[in-house]
PDB file of C-alpha atoms and ligand atoms in Angstrom:
ATOM      1  CA  MET T 122       2.053   6.056   5.619  1.00 46.00           C
ATOM      2  CA  LYS T 123       2.936   7.867   2.435  1.00 47.00           C
ATOM      3  CA  ASN T 124       3.725  11.314   3.779  1.00 48.00           C
ATOM      4  CA  GLU T 125       6.873  12.142   5.718  1.00 58.00           C
ATOM      5  CA  MET T 126       5.710  12.456   9.317  1.00 65.00           C
ATOM      6  CA  THR T 127       6.643  15.628  11.146  1.00 79.00           C
ATOM      7  CA  GLY T 128       3.999  15.672  13.860  1.00 94.00           C
ATOM      8  CA  LYS T 129       3.740  13.724  17.082  1.00 97.00           C
ATOM      9  CA  ILE T 130       1.640  13.081  20.166  1.00 98.00           C
ATOM     10  CA  LYS T 131       3.317  13.909  23.449  1.00 98.00           C
ATOM     11  CA  ILE T 132       1.830  12.627  26.692  1.00 98.00           C
ATOM     12  CA  LEU T 133       2.037  15.074  29.579  1.00 98.00           C
ATOM     13  CA  LYS T 134       2.452  13.672  33.082  1.00 97.00           C
ATOM     14  CA  ASP T 135      -1.021  13.499  34.679  1.00 98.00           C
ATOM     15  CA  GLY T 136      -2.224  15.701  31.845  1.00 98.00           C
ATOM     16  CA  PRO T 137      -3.359  15.718  28.217  1.00 98.00           C
ATOM     17  CA  TYR T 138      -2.003  14.555  24.887  1.00 98.00           C
ATOM     18  CA  VAL T 139      -0.282  17.421  23.084  1.00 98.00           C
ATOM     19  CA  VAL T 140      -0.585  16.993  19.328  1.00 98.00           C
ATOM     20  CA  THR T 141       1.813  18.933  17.131  1.00 98.00           C
ATOM     21  CA  GLY T 142       2.477  19.023  13.383  1.00 97.00           C
ATOM     22  CA  ASN T 143      -0.869  20.014  11.915  1.00 96.00           C
ATOM     23  CA  ILE T 144      -2.428  16.560  12.184  1.00 97.00           C
ATOM     24  CA  LYS T 145      -5.976  16.249  10.866  1.00 97.00           C
ATOM     25  CA  LEU T 146      -8.600  15.746  13.581  1.00 98.00           C
ATOM     26  CA  SER T 147     -11.994  14.192  12.926  1.00 98.00           C
ATOM     27  CA  GLU T 148     -14.796  12.380  14.700  1.00 97.00           C
ATOM     28  CA  LYS T 149     -16.343   9.080  13.673  1.00 97.00           C
ATOM     29  CA  ILE T 150     -19.282   7.168  15.021  1.00 96.00           C
ATOM     30  CA  ILE T 151     -19.108   3.384  15.344  1.00 95.00           C
ATOM     31  CA  THR T 152     -22.297   2.153  13.683  1.00 95.00           C
ATOM     32  CA  SER T 153     -23.603  -1.409  13.289  1.00 93.00           C
ATOM     33  CA  GLN T 154     -24.338  -2.755   9.821  1.00 92.00           C
ATOM     34  CA  GLY T 155     -25.478  -6.364   9.482  1.00 90.00           C
ATOM     35  CA  LYS T 156     -23.360  -8.349  11.944  1.00 88.00           C
ATOM     36  CA  GLY T 157     -20.452  -5.954  11.436  1.00 89.00           C
ATOM     37  CA  TYR T 158     -19.630  -2.285  11.915  1.00 91.00           C
ATOM     38  CA  VAL T 159     -18.877   0.789   9.810  1.00 93.00           C
ATOM     39  CA  TYR T 160     -17.938   4.385  10.625  1.00 95.00           C
ATOM     40  CA  ARG T 161     -20.365   7.255  10.242  1.00 96.00           C
ATOM     41  CA  GLU T 162     -18.995  10.789  10.091  1.00 97.00           C
ATOM     42  CA  GLY T 163     -19.260  12.679  13.362  1.00 96.00           C
ATOM     43  CA  ARG T 164     -19.047  16.397  14.074  1.00 95.00           C
ATOM     44  CA  GLU T 165     -16.605  18.596  12.292  1.00 96.00           C
ATOM     45  CA  LEU T 166     -13.870  19.411  14.745  1.00 97.00           C
ATOM     46  CA  PRO T 167     -11.692  22.523  14.626  1.00 97.00           C
ATOM     47  CA  GLN T 168      -8.290  22.018  13.005  1.00 97.00           C
ATOM     48  CA  ALA T 169      -5.115  23.487  14.447  1.00 97.00           C
ATOM     49  CA  LYS T 170      -1.372  23.170  14.107  1.00 96.00           C
ATOM     50  CA  THR T 171      -1.106  22.238  17.774  1.00 97.00           C
ATOM     51  CA  TYR T 172      -3.893  21.069  20.049  1.00 98.00           C
ATOM     52  CA  THR T 173      -4.298  19.255  23.362  1.00 98.00           C
ATOM     53  CA  LEU T 174      -6.661  16.319  23.748  1.00 98.00           C
ATOM     54  CA  CYS T 175      -8.160  15.430  27.117  1.00 98.00           C
ATOM     55  CA  ARG T 176      -6.793  12.252  28.716  1.00 98.00           C
ATOM     56  CA  CYS T 177      -8.477  12.489  32.141  1.00 97.00           C
ATOM     57  CA  GLY T 178     -12.076  12.259  30.904  1.00 97.00           C
ATOM     58  CA  LYS T 179     -13.199  15.320  32.869  1.00 95.00           C
ATOM     59  CA  SER T 180     -12.881  18.171  30.370  1.00 96.00           C
ATOM     60  CA  LYS T 181     -16.001  20.247  29.805  1.00 95.00           C
ATOM     61  CA  ASN T 182     -14.752  20.915  26.266  1.00 96.00           C
ATOM     62  CA  PRO T 183     -14.078  17.407  24.947  1.00 96.00           C
ATOM     63  CA  PRO T 184     -12.183  16.148  23.062  1.00 97.00           C
ATOM     64  CA  PHE T 185      -9.924  19.041  24.059  1.00 98.00           C
ATOM     65  CA  CYS T 186      -8.235  19.588  27.403  1.00 98.00           C
ATOM     66  CA  ASP T 187      -9.643  22.481  29.430  1.00 96.00           C
ATOM     67  CA  GLY T 188      -7.327  22.149  32.421  1.00 96.00           C
ATOM     68  CA  ALA T 189      -9.758  19.991  34.461  1.00 96.00           C
ATOM     69  CA  HIS T 190      -7.038  17.341  34.964  1.00 96.00           C
ATOM     70  CA  SER T 191      -5.294  19.565  37.493  1.00 95.00           C
ATOM     71  CA  LYS T 192      -8.455  19.926  39.587  1.00 95.00           C
ATOM     72  CA  CYS T 193      -9.633  16.281  39.486  1.00 93.00           C
ATOM     73  CA  ASP T 194      -6.444  14.735  40.902  1.00 91.00           C
ATOM     74  CA  PHE T 195      -5.884  12.776  37.689  1.00 96.00           C
ATOM     75  CA  HIS T 196      -3.235  10.066  37.915  1.00 96.00           C
ATOM     76  CA  GLY T 197      -2.215   9.326  34.348  1.00 97.00           C
ATOM     77  CA  ASP T 198       0.644   6.912  35.006  1.00 97.00           C
ATOM     78  CA  GLU T 199       1.565   5.003  31.881  1.00 98.00           C
ATOM     79  CA  THR T 200       1.243   1.345  32.768  1.00 97.00           C
ATOM     80  CA  ALA T 201       1.332  -0.264  29.296  1.00 97.00           C
ATOM     81  CA  SER T 202       4.215  -2.381  28.124  1.00 95.00           C
ATOM     82  CA  LYS T 203       6.595  -0.627  25.750  1.00 94.00           C
ATOM     83  CA  ALA T 204       7.640  -3.933  24.192  1.00 95.00           C
ATOM     84  CA  ASP T 205       7.059  -4.250  20.451  1.00 96.00           C
ATOM     85  CA  PHE T 206       3.791  -5.679  19.155  1.00 97.00           C
ATOM     86  CA  VAL T 207       5.390  -8.801  17.666  1.00 97.00           C
ATOM     87  CA  ASP T 208       7.028  -9.594  20.997  1.00 97.00           C
ATOM     88  CA  ARG T 209       3.771  -9.204  22.921  1.00 97.00           C
ATOM     89  CA  ALA T 210       1.340 -10.768  20.476  1.00 97.00           C
ATOM     90  CA  GLU T 211       0.052 -14.313  20.473  1.00 98.00           C
ATOM     91  CA  VAL T 212       0.463 -16.116  17.132  1.00 97.00           C
ATOM     92  CA  LEU T 213      -2.715 -17.768  15.885  1.00 98.00           C
ATOM     93  CA  THR T 214      -2.492 -20.223  13.007  1.00 98.00           C
ATOM     94  CA  GLY T 215      -5.214 -20.323  10.364  1.00 97.00           C
ATOM     95  CA  ALA T 216      -5.774 -22.350   7.194  1.00 97.00           C
ATOM     96  CA  ASP T 217      -4.182 -19.945   4.675  1.00 97.00           C
ATOM     97  CA  LEU T 218      -3.598 -16.948   6.932  1.00 98.00           C
ATOM     98  CA  ASP T 219      -2.117 -16.503  10.380  1.00 98.00           C
ATOM     99  CA  MET T 220      -2.930 -13.716  12.825  1.00 98.00           C
ATOM    100  CA  LEU T 221      -1.162 -11.888  15.625  1.00 98.00           C
ATOM    101  CA  ASP T 222      -3.275 -10.872  18.620  1.00 97.00           C
ATOM    102  CA  ASP T 223      -1.889  -8.712  21.432  1.00 97.00           C
ATOM    103  CA  HIS T 224      -5.215  -8.636  23.332  1.00 96.00           C
ATOM    104  CA  ARG T 225      -5.114  -4.826  23.492  1.00 95.00           C
ATOM    105  CA  CYS T 226      -8.834  -4.390  22.884  1.00 94.00           C
ATOM    106  CA  ALA T 227     -10.683  -1.076  22.501  1.00 93.00           C
ATOM    107  CA  PHE T 228     -14.015  -2.908  22.010  1.00 93.00           C
ATOM    108  CA  ALA T 229     -14.617  -1.246  18.645  1.00 93.00           C
ATOM    109  CA  ARG T 230     -15.972  -4.589  17.343  1.00 94.00           C
ATOM    110  CA  PHE T 231     -14.746  -4.299  13.737  1.00 94.00           C
ATOM    111  CA  CYS T 232     -13.376  -7.842  14.183  1.00 94.00           C
ATOM    112  CA  HIS T 233     -16.991  -9.025  13.827  1.00 94.00           C
ATOM    113  CA  ARG T 234     -18.221  -9.437  10.268  1.00 93.00           C
ATOM    114  CA  ASN T 235     -21.231 -11.037   8.610  1.00 93.00           C
ATOM    115  CA  ASP T 236     -19.415 -14.347   8.092  1.00 95.00           C
ATOM    116  CA  GLY T 237     -17.871 -14.545  11.547  1.00 95.00           C
ATOM    117  CA  THR T 238     -15.192 -13.078  13.767  1.00 96.00           C
ATOM    118  CA  ALA T 239     -11.547 -12.590  12.779  1.00 97.00           C
ATOM    119  CA  TRP T 240     -10.637 -15.680  14.838  1.00 97.00           C
ATOM    120  CA  GLU T 241     -13.273 -17.849  13.132  1.00 97.00           C
ATOM    121  CA  LEU T 242     -12.442 -16.468   9.693  1.00 97.00           C
ATOM    122  CA  ILE T 243      -8.690 -17.226   9.761  1.00 97.00           C
ATOM    123  CA  ARG T 244      -9.544 -20.847  10.512  1.00 97.00           C
ATOM    124  CA  GLN T 245     -11.502 -20.929   7.227  1.00 97.00           C
ATOM    125  CA  SER T 246      -9.061 -18.823   5.215  1.00 97.00           C
ATOM    126  CA  ASP T 247      -8.495 -21.573   2.640  1.00 97.00           C
ATOM    127  CA  ASN T 248     -11.764 -20.177   1.234  1.00 98.00           C
ATOM    128  CA  PRO T 249     -10.667 -17.001  -0.667  1.00 97.00           C
ATOM    129  CA  THR T 250     -13.822 -15.059   0.224  1.00 97.00           C
ATOM    130  CA  LEU T 251     -13.449 -15.825   3.907  1.00 97.00           C
ATOM    131  CA  LYS T 252      -9.712 -15.067   3.745  1.00 98.00           C
ATOM    132  CA  ASN T 253     -10.592 -11.633   2.427  1.00 97.00           C
ATOM    133  CA  GLU T 254     -13.120 -11.190   5.218  1.00 97.00           C
ATOM    134  CA  ALA T 255     -10.537 -12.284   7.797  1.00 97.00           C
ATOM    135  CA  ILE T 256      -8.129  -9.638   6.484  1.00 98.00           C
ATOM    136  CA  LYS T 257     -10.823  -6.953   6.763  1.00 96.00           C
ATOM    137  CA  ALA T 258     -11.854  -8.106  10.241  1.00 96.00           C
ATOM    138  CA  ALA T 259      -8.270  -7.796  11.492  1.00 97.00           C
ATOM    139  CA  SER T 260      -7.222  -4.716   9.515  1.00 97.00           C
ATOM    140  CA  GLU T 261     -10.226  -2.627  10.517  1.00 95.00           C
ATOM    141  CA  CYS T 262      -9.457  -3.068  14.213  1.00 96.00           C
ATOM    142  CA  PRO T 263      -8.505   0.501  15.191  1.00 97.00           C
ATOM    143  CA  ALA T 264      -6.518  -0.673  18.207  1.00 96.00           C
ATOM    144  CA  GLY T 265      -4.151  -2.647  16.000  1.00 96.00           C
ATOM    145  CA  ARG T 266      -4.785  -5.630  18.256  1.00 97.00           C
ATOM    146  CA  LEU T 267      -5.130  -7.936  15.264  1.00 97.00           C
ATOM    147  CA  VAL T 268      -2.732  -8.191  12.336  1.00 98.00           C
ATOM    148  CA  THR T 269      -3.106 -10.875   9.674  1.00 98.00           C
ATOM    149  CA  VAL T 270       0.011 -12.467   8.286  1.00 98.00           C
ATOM    150  CA  GLU T 271       0.372 -14.337   5.006  1.00 98.00           C
ATOM    151  CA  LYS T 272       1.969 -17.780   5.166  1.00 97.00           C
ATOM    152  CA  SER T 273       4.943 -16.102   3.432  1.00 97.00           C
ATOM    153  CA  GLY T 274       5.405 -14.043   6.617  1.00 97.00           C
ATOM    154  CA  ALA T 275       4.170 -10.780   5.032  1.00 97.00           C
ATOM    155  CA  PHE T 276       2.170  -8.597   7.425  1.00 97.00           C
ATOM    156  CA  ILE T 277      -1.066  -7.119   6.051  1.00 98.00           C
ATOM    157  CA  GLU T 278      -1.795  -3.511   7.017  1.00 97.00           C
ATOM    158  CA  PRO T 279      -4.274  -0.979   5.597  1.00 97.00           C
ATOM    159  CA  GLU T 280      -2.810   2.190   4.039  1.00 96.00           C
ATOM    160  CA  TYR T 281      -3.494   5.061   6.405  1.00 96.00           C
ATOM    161  CA  GLU T 282      -2.547   8.720   6.192  1.00 95.00           C
ATOM    162  CA  PRO T 283      -1.715  10.285   9.566  1.00 97.00           C
ATOM    163  CA  GLU T 284      -4.981  11.313  11.239  1.00 97.00           C
ATOM    164  CA  ILE T 285      -6.489  11.461  14.715  1.00 98.00           C
ATOM    165  CA  VAL T 286     -10.062  10.267  15.031  1.00 98.00           C
ATOM    166  CA  ILE T 287     -12.252  10.780  18.077  1.00 98.00           C
ATOM    167  CA  LEU T 288     -14.472   7.706  18.326  1.00 97.00           C
ATOM    168  CA  GLN T 289     -18.051   7.663  19.530  1.00 96.00           C
ATOM    169  CA  ASP T 290     -20.021   4.517  20.366  1.00 95.00           C
ATOM    170  CA  PRO T 291     -23.702   5.426  20.824  1.00 94.00           C
ATOM    171  CA  GLU T 292     -24.762   1.776  20.437  1.00 92.00           C
ATOM    172  CA  ARG T 293     -23.051   1.146  23.784  1.00 92.00           C
ATOM    173  CA  GLY T 294     -24.026   4.528  25.194  1.00 93.00           C
ATOM    174  CA  ALA T 295     -20.379   5.514  25.488  1.00 95.00           C
ATOM    175  CA  SER T 296     -17.676   7.653  23.967  1.00 96.00           C
ATOM    176  CA  CYS T 297     -14.769   5.538  22.736  1.00 96.00           C
ATOM    177  CA  GLY T 298     -11.066   6.362  22.662  1.00 97.00           C
ATOM    178  CA  ILE T 299      -8.792   8.240  20.269  1.00 98.00           C
ATOM    179  CA  PHE T 300      -7.986   6.333  17.076  1.00 98.00           C
ATOM    180  CA  VAL T 301      -4.467   7.273  15.985  1.00 98.00           C
ATOM    181  CA  LYS T 302      -3.815   6.391  12.362  1.00 97.00           C
ATOM    182  CA  GLY T 303      -0.802   6.256  10.116  1.00 97.00           C
ATOM    183  CA  GLY T 304       2.230   5.852  12.356  1.00 96.00           C
ATOM    184  CA  ILE T 305       2.104   9.134  14.278  1.00 97.00           C
ATOM    185  CA  PRO T 306       4.936   9.004  16.842  1.00 97.00           C
ATOM    186  CA  LEU T 307       3.737   8.663  20.442  1.00 98.00           C
ATOM    187  CA  GLN T 308       6.026  10.038  23.125  1.00 98.00           C
ATOM    188  CA  SER T 309       5.736   9.050  26.754  1.00 98.00           C
ATOM    189  CA  ALA T 310       5.763  11.607  29.580  1.00 98.00           C
ATOM    190  CA  ASP T 311       9.284  10.310  30.364  1.00 97.00           C
ATOM    191  CA  GLY T 312      10.460  11.298  26.856  1.00 97.00           C
ATOM    192  CA  SER T 313      10.800   7.763  25.460  1.00 96.00           C
ATOM    193  CA  LEU T 314       8.955   6.746  22.322  1.00 96.00           C
ATOM    194  CA  TYR T 315       6.437   3.961  21.963  1.00 97.00           C
ATOM    195  CA  GLU T 316       6.701   1.656  18.990  1.00 96.00           C
ATOM    196  CA  LYS T 317       5.404   3.433  15.888  1.00 96.00           C
ATOM    197  CA  ARG T 318       2.199   1.774  14.736  1.00 97.00           C
ATOM    198  CA  ASN T 319      -0.223   2.240  11.862  1.00 97.00           C
ATOM    199  CA  ARG T 320      -3.199   1.802  14.206  1.00 97.00           C
ATOM    200  CA  LEU T 321      -3.707   2.327  17.909  1.00 98.00           C
ATOM    201  CA  VAL T 322      -6.379   3.648  20.269  1.00 98.00           C
ATOM    202  CA  LEU T 323      -5.520   5.947  23.163  1.00 98.00           C
ATOM    203  CA  CYS T 324      -7.576   6.196  26.369  1.00 98.00           C
ATOM    204  CA  ARG T 325      -9.526   9.407  26.883  1.00 98.00           C
ATOM    205  CA  CYS T 326     -11.882   8.380  29.700  1.00 97.00           C
ATOM    206  CA  GLY T 327      -9.017   8.468  32.184  1.00 97.00           C
ATOM    207  CA  GLU T 328      -9.740   5.000  33.588  1.00 96.00           C
ATOM    208  CA  SER T 329      -7.834   2.494  31.438  1.00 97.00           C
ATOM    209  CA  VAL T 330      -5.577   0.231  33.477  1.00 97.00           C
ATOM    210  CA  ASN T 331      -3.287  -0.002  30.448  1.00 97.00           C
ATOM    211  CA  LYS T 332      -2.580   3.714  29.934  1.00 98.00           C
ATOM    212  CA  PRO T 333      -1.987   5.362  27.568  1.00 98.00           C
ATOM    213  CA  PHE T 334      -3.894   2.769  25.534  1.00 98.00           C
ATOM    214  CA  CYS T 335      -7.624   2.153  25.583  1.00 97.00           C
ATOM    215  CA  ASP T 336      -8.669  -1.073  27.318  1.00 96.00           C
ATOM    216  CA  ALA T 337     -12.439  -0.669  26.772  1.00 95.00           C
ATOM    217  CA  THR T 338     -13.073   0.611  30.315  1.00 95.00           C
ATOM    218  CA  HIS T 339     -15.088   3.485  28.771  1.00 95.00           C
ATOM    219  CA  ILE T 340     -17.823   0.912  28.065  1.00 94.00           C
ATOM    220  CA  HIS T 341     -17.956  -0.312  31.669  1.00 94.00           C
ATOM    221  CA  ILE T 342     -17.962   3.156  33.204  1.00 95.00           C
ATOM    222  CA  LYS T 343     -20.252   4.508  30.446  1.00 94.00           C
ATOM    223  CA  TYR T 344     -17.885   7.387  29.755  1.00 96.00           C
ATOM    224  CA  LEU T 345     -19.793   9.970  27.735  1.00 95.00           C
ATOM    225  CA  ASP T 346     -18.315  13.195  26.487  1.00 92.00           C
ATOM    226  CA  ASP T 347     -21.901  14.405  25.970  1.00 77.00           C
ATOM    227  CA  GLN T 348     -21.332  14.950  22.268  1.00 54.00           C
ATOM    228  CA  VAL T 349     -22.883  11.660  21.076  1.00 44.00           C
TER     229      VAL T 349
HETATM  230  S1  FES C 239      -6.477  16.038  30.424  1.00 54.42           S
HETATM  231 FE1  FES C 239      -6.776  18.163  30.651  1.00 54.42          FE
HETATM  232  S2  FES C 239      -8.914  18.290  31.032  1.00 54.42           S
HETATM  233 FE2  FES C 239      -8.600  16.148  30.794  1.00 54.42          FE
END
């Protein structure tokens, strides 16, 4: 979060996300490697100072809004808690590393690594190699569900520049949510602001029960924006 942030994402009632401030837009493809996952570059997406991203899942021009939300009777009520992450998250104690887990899962699976899952790895974090792996497993979670914490109380976060990444998940035959990186402010349809976070994933299939955040429903409904 090095640059001064001028842009933001504004949620429109029963409509799209309006992104202002010239925020970079890209697409990445979740790709398995060993027992873990990496990102592969996706399509090049057009860049603009202001753009609107589909939230209802029905646009014929994804990831952008094409007005379909007004014809499909989209109900985009924001149901997610606005409480801060640290107040919502469960504290998990490991050997040399603790972890916060708010259970807000986008099913991106970066918490799985060759040596185990983030939960298994923190338990073995008195081994420096596995501690490092635990940090990666938590930090690479795009949803920001997992945050590792040193025994000193210091939170560990990757350095991200502000960017919006459209995620694709061909392994699961689905299109994933919108990965918002680098503390871009997120404004509710009612004008209030969500907690600023370095990592979060927004729903774009229209069916999350925890709107505006992704809750992995895109996997169950096999949401496909036909660009995979
Ligand atoms: S939100 Fe406008 S088309 Fe989906």
